[in-house]
Coordinates of C-alpha atoms and ligand atoms in Angstrom, one line a residue:
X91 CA -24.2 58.1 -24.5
X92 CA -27.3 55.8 -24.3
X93 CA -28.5 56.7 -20.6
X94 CA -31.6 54.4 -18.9
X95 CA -33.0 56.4 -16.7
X96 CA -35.1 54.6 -14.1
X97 CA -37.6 57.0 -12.3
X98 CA -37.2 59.4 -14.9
X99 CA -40.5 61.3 -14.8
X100 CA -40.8 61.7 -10.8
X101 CA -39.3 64.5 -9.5
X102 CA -35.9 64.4 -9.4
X103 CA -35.3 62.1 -12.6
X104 CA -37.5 64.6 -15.0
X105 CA -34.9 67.6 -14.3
X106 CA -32.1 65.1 -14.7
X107 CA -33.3 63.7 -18.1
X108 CA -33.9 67.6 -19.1
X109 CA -30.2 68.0 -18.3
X110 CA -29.1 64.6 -20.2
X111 CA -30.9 65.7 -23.4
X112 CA -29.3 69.2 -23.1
X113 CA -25.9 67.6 -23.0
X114 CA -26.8 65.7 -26.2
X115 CA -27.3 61.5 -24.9
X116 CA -30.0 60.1 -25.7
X117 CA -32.5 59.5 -22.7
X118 CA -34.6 55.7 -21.9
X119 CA -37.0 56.2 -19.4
X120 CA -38.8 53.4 -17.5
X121 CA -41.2 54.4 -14.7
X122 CA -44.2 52.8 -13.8
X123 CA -46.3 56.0 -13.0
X124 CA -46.8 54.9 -9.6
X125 CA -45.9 58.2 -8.4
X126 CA -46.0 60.2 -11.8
X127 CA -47.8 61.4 -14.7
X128 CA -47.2 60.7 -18.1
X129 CA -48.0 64.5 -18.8
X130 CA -44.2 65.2 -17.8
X131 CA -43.5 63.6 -20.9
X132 CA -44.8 65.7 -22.7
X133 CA -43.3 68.4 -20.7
X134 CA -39.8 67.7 -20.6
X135 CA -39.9 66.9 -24.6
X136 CA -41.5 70.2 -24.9
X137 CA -38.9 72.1 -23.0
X138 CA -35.8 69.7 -24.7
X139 CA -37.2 69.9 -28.3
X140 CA -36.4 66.7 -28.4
X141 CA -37.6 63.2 -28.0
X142 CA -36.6 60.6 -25.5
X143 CA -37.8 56.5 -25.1
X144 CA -40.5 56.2 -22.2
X145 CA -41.1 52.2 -21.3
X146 CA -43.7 51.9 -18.7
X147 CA -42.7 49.3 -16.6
X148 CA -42.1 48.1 -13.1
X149 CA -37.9 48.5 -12.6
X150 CA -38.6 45.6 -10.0
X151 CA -40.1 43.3 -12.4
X152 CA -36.7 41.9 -14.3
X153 CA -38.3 40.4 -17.4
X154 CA -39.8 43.8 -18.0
X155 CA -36.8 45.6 -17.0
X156 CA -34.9 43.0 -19.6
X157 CA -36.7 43.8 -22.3
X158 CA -35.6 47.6 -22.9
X159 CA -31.9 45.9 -22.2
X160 CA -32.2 43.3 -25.2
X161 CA -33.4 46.2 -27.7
X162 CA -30.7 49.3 -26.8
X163 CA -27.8 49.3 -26.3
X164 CA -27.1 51.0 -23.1
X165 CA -24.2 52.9 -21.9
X166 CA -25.0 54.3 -18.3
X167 CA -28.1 53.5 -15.9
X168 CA -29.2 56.6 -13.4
X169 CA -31.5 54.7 -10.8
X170 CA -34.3 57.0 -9.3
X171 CA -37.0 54.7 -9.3
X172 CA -38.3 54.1 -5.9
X173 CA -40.8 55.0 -2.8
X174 CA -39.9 57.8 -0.8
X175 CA -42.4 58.9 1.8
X176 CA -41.1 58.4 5.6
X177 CA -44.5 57.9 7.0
X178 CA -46.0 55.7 4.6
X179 CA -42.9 53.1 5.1
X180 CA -43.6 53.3 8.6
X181 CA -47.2 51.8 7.5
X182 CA -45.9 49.5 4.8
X183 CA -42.5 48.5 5.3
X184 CA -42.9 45.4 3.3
X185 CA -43.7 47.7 0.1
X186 CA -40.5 49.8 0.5
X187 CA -38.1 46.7 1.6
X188 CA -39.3 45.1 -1.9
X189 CA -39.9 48.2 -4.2
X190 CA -36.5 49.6 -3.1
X191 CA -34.5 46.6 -2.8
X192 CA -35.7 44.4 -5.5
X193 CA -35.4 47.6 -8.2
X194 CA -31.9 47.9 -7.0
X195 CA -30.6 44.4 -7.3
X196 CA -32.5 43.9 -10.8
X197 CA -31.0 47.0 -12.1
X198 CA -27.5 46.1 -11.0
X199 CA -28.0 42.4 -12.4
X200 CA -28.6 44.2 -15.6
X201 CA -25.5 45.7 -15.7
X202 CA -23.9 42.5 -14.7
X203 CA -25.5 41.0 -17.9
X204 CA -25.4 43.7 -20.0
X205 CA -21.6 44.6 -19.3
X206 CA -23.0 48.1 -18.5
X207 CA -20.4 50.1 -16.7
X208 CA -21.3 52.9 -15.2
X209 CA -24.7 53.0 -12.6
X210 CA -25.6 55.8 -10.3
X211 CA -28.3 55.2 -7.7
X212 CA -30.3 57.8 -5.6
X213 CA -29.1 57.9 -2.1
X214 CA -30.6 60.4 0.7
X215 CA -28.8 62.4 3.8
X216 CA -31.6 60.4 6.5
X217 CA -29.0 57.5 6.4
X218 CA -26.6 60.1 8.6
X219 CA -29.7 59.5 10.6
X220 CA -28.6 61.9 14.2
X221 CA -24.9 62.4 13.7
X222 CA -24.1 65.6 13.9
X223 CA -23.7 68.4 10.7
X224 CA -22.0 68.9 8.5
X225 CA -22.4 65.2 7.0
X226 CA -19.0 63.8 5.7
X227 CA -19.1 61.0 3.7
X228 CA -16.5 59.2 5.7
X229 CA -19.2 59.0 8.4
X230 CA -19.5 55.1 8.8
X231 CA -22.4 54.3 10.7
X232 CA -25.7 54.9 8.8
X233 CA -28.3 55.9 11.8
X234 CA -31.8 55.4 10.2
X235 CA -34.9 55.7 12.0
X236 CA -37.3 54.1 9.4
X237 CA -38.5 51.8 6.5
X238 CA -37.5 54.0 3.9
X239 CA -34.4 55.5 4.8
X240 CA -33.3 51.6 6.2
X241 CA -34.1 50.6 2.7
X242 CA -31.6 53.5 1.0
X243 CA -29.0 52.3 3.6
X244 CA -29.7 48.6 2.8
X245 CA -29.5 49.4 -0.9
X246 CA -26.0 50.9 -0.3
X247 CA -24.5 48.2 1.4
X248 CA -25.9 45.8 -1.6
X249 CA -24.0 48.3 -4.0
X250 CA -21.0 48.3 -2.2
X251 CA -20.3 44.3 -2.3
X252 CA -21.9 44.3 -6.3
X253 CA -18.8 47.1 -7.1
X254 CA -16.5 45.0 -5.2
X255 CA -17.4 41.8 -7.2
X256 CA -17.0 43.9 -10.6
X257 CA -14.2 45.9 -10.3
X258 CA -14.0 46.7 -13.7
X259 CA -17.6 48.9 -13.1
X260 CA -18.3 52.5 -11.8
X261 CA -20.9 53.0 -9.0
X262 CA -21.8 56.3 -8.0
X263 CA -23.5 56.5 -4.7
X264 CA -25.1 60.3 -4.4
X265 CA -26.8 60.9 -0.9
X266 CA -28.9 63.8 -1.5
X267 CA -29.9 66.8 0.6
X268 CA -33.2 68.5 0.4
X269 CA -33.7 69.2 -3.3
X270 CA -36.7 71.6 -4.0
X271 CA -37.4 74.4 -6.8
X272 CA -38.2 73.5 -10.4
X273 CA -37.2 74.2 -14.1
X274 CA -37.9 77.8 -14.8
X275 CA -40.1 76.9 -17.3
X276 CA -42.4 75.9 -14.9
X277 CA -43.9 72.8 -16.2
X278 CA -41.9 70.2 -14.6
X279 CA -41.8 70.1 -10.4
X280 CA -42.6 68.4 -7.2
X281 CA -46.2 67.5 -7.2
X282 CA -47.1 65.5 -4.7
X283 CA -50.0 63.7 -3.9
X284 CA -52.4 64.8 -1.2
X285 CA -51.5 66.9 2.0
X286 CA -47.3 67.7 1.6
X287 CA -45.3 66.3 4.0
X288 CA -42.3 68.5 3.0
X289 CA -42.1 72.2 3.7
X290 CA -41.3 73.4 0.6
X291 CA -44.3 72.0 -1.1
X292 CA -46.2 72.8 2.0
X293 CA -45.4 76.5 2.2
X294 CA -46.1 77.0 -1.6
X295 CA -49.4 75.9 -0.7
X296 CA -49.8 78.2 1.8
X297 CA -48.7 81.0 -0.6
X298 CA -51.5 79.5 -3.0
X299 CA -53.8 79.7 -0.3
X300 CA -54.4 75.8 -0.8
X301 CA -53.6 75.6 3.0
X302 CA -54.4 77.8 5.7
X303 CA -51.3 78.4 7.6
X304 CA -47.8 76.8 7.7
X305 CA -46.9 74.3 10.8
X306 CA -43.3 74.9 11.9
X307 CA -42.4 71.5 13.8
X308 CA -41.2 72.9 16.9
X309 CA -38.8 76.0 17.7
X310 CA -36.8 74.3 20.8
X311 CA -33.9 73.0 18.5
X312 CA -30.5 73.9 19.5
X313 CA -30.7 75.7 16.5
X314 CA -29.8 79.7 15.3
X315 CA -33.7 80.1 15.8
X316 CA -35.2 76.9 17.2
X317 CA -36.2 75.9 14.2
X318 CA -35.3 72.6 12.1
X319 CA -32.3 73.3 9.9
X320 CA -32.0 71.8 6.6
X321 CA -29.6 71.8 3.7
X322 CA -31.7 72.9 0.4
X323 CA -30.5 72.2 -2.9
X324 CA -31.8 73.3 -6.3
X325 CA -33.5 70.7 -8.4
X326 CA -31.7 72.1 -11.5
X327 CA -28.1 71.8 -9.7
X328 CA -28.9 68.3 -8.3
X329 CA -29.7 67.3 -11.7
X330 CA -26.0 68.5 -13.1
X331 CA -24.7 66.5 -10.6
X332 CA -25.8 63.2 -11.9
X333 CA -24.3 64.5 -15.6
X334 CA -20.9 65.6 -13.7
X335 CA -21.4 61.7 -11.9
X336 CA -21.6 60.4 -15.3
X337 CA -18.8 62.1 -16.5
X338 CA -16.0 62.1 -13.7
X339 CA -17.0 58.8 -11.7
X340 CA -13.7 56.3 -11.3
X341 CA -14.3 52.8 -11.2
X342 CA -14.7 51.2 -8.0
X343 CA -17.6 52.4 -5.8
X344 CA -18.1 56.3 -4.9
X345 CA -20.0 57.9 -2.4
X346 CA -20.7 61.5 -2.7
X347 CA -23.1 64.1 -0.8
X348 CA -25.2 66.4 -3.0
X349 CA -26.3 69.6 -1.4
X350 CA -25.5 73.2 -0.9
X351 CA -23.3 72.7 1.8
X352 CA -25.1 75.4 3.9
X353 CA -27.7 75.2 6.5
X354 CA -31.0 77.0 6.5
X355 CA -33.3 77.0 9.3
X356 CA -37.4 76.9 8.5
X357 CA -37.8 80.7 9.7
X358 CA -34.9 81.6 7.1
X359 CA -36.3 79.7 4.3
X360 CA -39.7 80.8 4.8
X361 CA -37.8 84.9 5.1
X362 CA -36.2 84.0 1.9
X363 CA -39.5 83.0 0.0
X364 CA -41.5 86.0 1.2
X365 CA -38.5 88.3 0.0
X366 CA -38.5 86.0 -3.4
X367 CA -42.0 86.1 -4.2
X368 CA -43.7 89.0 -2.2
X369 CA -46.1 86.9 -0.1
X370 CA -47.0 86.5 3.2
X371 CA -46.6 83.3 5.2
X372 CA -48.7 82.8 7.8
X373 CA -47.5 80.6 10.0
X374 CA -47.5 79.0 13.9
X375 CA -45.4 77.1 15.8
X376 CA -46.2 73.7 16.9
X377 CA -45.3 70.6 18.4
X378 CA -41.6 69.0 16.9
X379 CA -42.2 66.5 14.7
X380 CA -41.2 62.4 15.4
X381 CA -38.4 61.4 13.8
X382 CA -37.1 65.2 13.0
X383 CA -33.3 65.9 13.8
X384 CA -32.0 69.9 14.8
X385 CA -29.4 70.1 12.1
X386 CA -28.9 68.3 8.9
X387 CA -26.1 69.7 6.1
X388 CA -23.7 68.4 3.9
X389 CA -19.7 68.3 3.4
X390 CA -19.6 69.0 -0.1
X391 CA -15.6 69.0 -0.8
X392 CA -15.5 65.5 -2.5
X393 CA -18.3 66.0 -5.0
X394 CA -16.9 69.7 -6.1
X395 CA -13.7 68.3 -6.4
X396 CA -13.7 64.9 -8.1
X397 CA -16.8 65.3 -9.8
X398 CA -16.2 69.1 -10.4
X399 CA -20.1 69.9 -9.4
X400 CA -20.5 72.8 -8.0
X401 CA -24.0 74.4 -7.1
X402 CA -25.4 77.6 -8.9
X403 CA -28.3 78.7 -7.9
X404 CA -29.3 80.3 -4.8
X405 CA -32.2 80.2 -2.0
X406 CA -34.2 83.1 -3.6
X407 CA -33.8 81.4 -7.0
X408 CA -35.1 78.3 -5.1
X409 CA -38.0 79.9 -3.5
X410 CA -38.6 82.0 -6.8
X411 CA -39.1 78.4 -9.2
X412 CA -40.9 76.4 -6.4
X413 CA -43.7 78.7 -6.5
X414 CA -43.9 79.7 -10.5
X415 CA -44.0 76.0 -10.4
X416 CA -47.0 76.1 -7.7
X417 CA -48.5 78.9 -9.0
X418 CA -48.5 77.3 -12.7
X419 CA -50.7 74.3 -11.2
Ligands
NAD630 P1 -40.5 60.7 -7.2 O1 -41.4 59.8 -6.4 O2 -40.9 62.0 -7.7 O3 -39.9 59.8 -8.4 C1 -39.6 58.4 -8.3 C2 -40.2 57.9 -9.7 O4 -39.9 56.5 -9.6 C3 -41.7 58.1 -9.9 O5 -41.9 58.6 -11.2 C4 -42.3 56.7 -9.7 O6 -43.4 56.5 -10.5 C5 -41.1 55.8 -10.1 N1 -41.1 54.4 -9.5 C6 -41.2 54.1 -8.2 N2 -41.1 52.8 -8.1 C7 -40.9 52.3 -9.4 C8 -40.7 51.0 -9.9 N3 -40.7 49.9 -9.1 N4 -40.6 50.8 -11.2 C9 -40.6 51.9 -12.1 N5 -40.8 53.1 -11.6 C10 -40.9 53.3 -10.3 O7 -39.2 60.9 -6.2 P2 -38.0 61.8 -6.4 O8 -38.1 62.9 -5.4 O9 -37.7 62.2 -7.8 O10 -36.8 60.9 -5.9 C11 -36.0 60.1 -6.8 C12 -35.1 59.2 -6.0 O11 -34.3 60.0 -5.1 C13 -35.9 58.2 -5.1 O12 -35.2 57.0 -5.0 C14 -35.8 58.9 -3.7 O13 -35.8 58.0 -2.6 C15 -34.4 59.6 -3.8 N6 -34.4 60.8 -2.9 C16 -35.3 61.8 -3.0 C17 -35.2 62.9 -2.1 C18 -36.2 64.0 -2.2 O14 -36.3 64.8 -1.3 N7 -37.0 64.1 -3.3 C19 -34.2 63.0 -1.2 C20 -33.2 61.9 -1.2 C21 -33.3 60.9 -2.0
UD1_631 C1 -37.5 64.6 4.8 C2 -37.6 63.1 5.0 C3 -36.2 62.5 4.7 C4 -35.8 62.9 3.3 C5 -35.8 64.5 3.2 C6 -35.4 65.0 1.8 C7 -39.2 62.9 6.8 C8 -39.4 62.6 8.3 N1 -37.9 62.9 6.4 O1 -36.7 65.2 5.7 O2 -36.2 61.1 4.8 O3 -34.5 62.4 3.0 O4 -37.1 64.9 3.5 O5 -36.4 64.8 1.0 O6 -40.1 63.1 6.1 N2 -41.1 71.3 8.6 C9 -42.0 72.2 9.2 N3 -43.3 72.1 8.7 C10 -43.7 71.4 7.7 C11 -42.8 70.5 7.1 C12 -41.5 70.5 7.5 O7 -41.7 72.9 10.1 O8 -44.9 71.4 7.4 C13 -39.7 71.4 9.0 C14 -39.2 70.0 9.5 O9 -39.3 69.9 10.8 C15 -37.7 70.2 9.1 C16 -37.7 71.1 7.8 O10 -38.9 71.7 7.9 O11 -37.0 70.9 10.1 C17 -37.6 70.3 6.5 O12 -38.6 69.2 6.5 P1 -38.8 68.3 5.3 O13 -39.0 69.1 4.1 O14 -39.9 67.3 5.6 O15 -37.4 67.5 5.1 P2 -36.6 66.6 6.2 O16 -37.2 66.7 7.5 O17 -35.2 67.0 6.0

């Protein structure tokens, strides 16, 4: 198949264009670099041995976006391409409404025009917002508690009424969990820019001894051990997931969570990285964070069963590619 992958050399869409190539489909890219390197490129060709299209252009810009559908023909769109950090939407909520929204609708009026069938788009768990884990899909009301994950829900809802006014089309909705890790090659990861927000990047730092110390936000959740407790999925098994999508989604629209289905609190994960990797963490408890929730993990029935994903790899293996990745940069 002839797969556009928008987004395709941030984090998540590199390891899911890796996996695409590996399954033998030929791979469009378009990303604007906004938050990526054209180094990746390189990378993920290296790693493949084999070539894919890379258009840099804005997905939200439809006469760019056009351009790549009037020269291939194109038999499935993956849509990545997007803003993702909490606090910065909090700060520009106007740039994540448009970014996020206007991407979403121009890639589904492509496929409108285009008679292309099959679109999956990047949902996240913060539309579960405070409900309590484990996350079903069948959970109706989408609690968010900022720009960015209101966009996602937003996004959703626009999906849902394009599926229903196409019924001929399949739309894969995959809400993710906490994906971290990398290829074991170590040349494609999670870079991002500046000071980490998330722990996993954070705490490789520490290992690096980038950062001083790790901040755990707060050990007063009704948790196992007070601390925040997260559902962390490998890179490399949230990338199959979008190939198994591609594969097994119905027409109609689909909703499905992507995560491990189990729940690991921030002193566990940090445990599991220290026995992975052999490093010390140093670490001190502070203040919870706004926004955070106690518990946040996923019902994974629906995805193993009709999209016969199931996830590999383990928390060591996680902790053991996050920081070759970390340690390679
Ligand atoms: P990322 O920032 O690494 O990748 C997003 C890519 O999209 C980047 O390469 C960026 O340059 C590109 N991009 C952004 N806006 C664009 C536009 N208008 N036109 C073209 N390219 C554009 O993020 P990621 O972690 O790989 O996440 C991918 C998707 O998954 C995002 O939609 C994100 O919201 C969603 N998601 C991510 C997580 C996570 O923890 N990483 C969790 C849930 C959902
Ligand atoms: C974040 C995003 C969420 C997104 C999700 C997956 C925020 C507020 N939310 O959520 O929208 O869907 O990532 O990418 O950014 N922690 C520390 N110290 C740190 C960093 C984090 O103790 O330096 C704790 C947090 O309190 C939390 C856990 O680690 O309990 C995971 O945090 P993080 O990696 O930021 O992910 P989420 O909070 O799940």
């Amino acid at each position: 198949m002839n797969i556009l992958v928008t987004g395709g050399l941030g984090y998540i869409g590199s390891h899911t264009c890796l996996a695409l190539l590996e399954e033998g489909h030929s791979v469009i890219v378009a990303d604007n670099l906004i938050n990526s390197k054209l180094k990746t490129l390189d990378n993920i060709k290296k790693i493949a041995n084999k070539s894919l299209d890379f258009h840099q252009v804005d997905v939200s810009n439809e006469k760019s976006l056009e351009t790549i559908f009037s020269s291939f023909p194109i038999d499935g769109i993956i849509h990545f391409a997007g803003l993702k950090a909490v606090g910065e939407s909090v700060e520009y909520p106007l740039n994540y409404y448009y970014n996020n929204l206007v991407s979403t609708i121009v890639v589904a009026r492509m496929c409108e025009r285009y008679d292309v069938k099959k679109l999956i788009f990047s949902s996240s768990a913060t539309v579960y917002g405070d409900n309590e884990a484990p996350f079903f899909e069948t959970m109706s009301s989408l609690k968010t508690t900022n720009p960015y994950g209101e966009s996602k829900a937003m996004c959703e809802r626009i999906l849902i009424d394009f599926a229903r006014s196409n019924p001929s089309f399949s739309v894969g909705i995959l809400r993710y969990f906490n994906p971290i890790g990398a290829h074991e090659s170590a040349l494609i990861g999670d870079s991002p820019n500046g000071i980490p927000n998330n722990l996993m990047p954070y705490l490789t730092q520490v290992a690096k001894g980038k950062l001083k110390r790790l901040r755990i936000f707060g050990d007063d959740y009704p948790t196992i051990d007070g601390t925040g407790v997260r559902d962390y999925i490998h890179v490399m098994d949230l990338a199959a997931g979008h190939v198994s999508a591609l594969y097994n989604l119905k027409e109609g629209i689909h909703i499905y969570n992507l995560g491990s289905g189990k729940g690991t609190s921030v002193l566990e994960l940090i445990q599991a990285f220290e026995k992975a990797t052999k490093i010390n963490i140093p670490y001190e408890i502070v203040n919870r964070r706004p926004g955070d929730i106690a518990s946040c993990w996923a019902n994974t029935n629906k995805a193993n069963k009709e999209l016969k994903w199931i996830p590999k790899r383990d928390l060591l293996t996680m902790c053991r590619d996050s920081w070759r990745f970390e340690r390679n940069h």
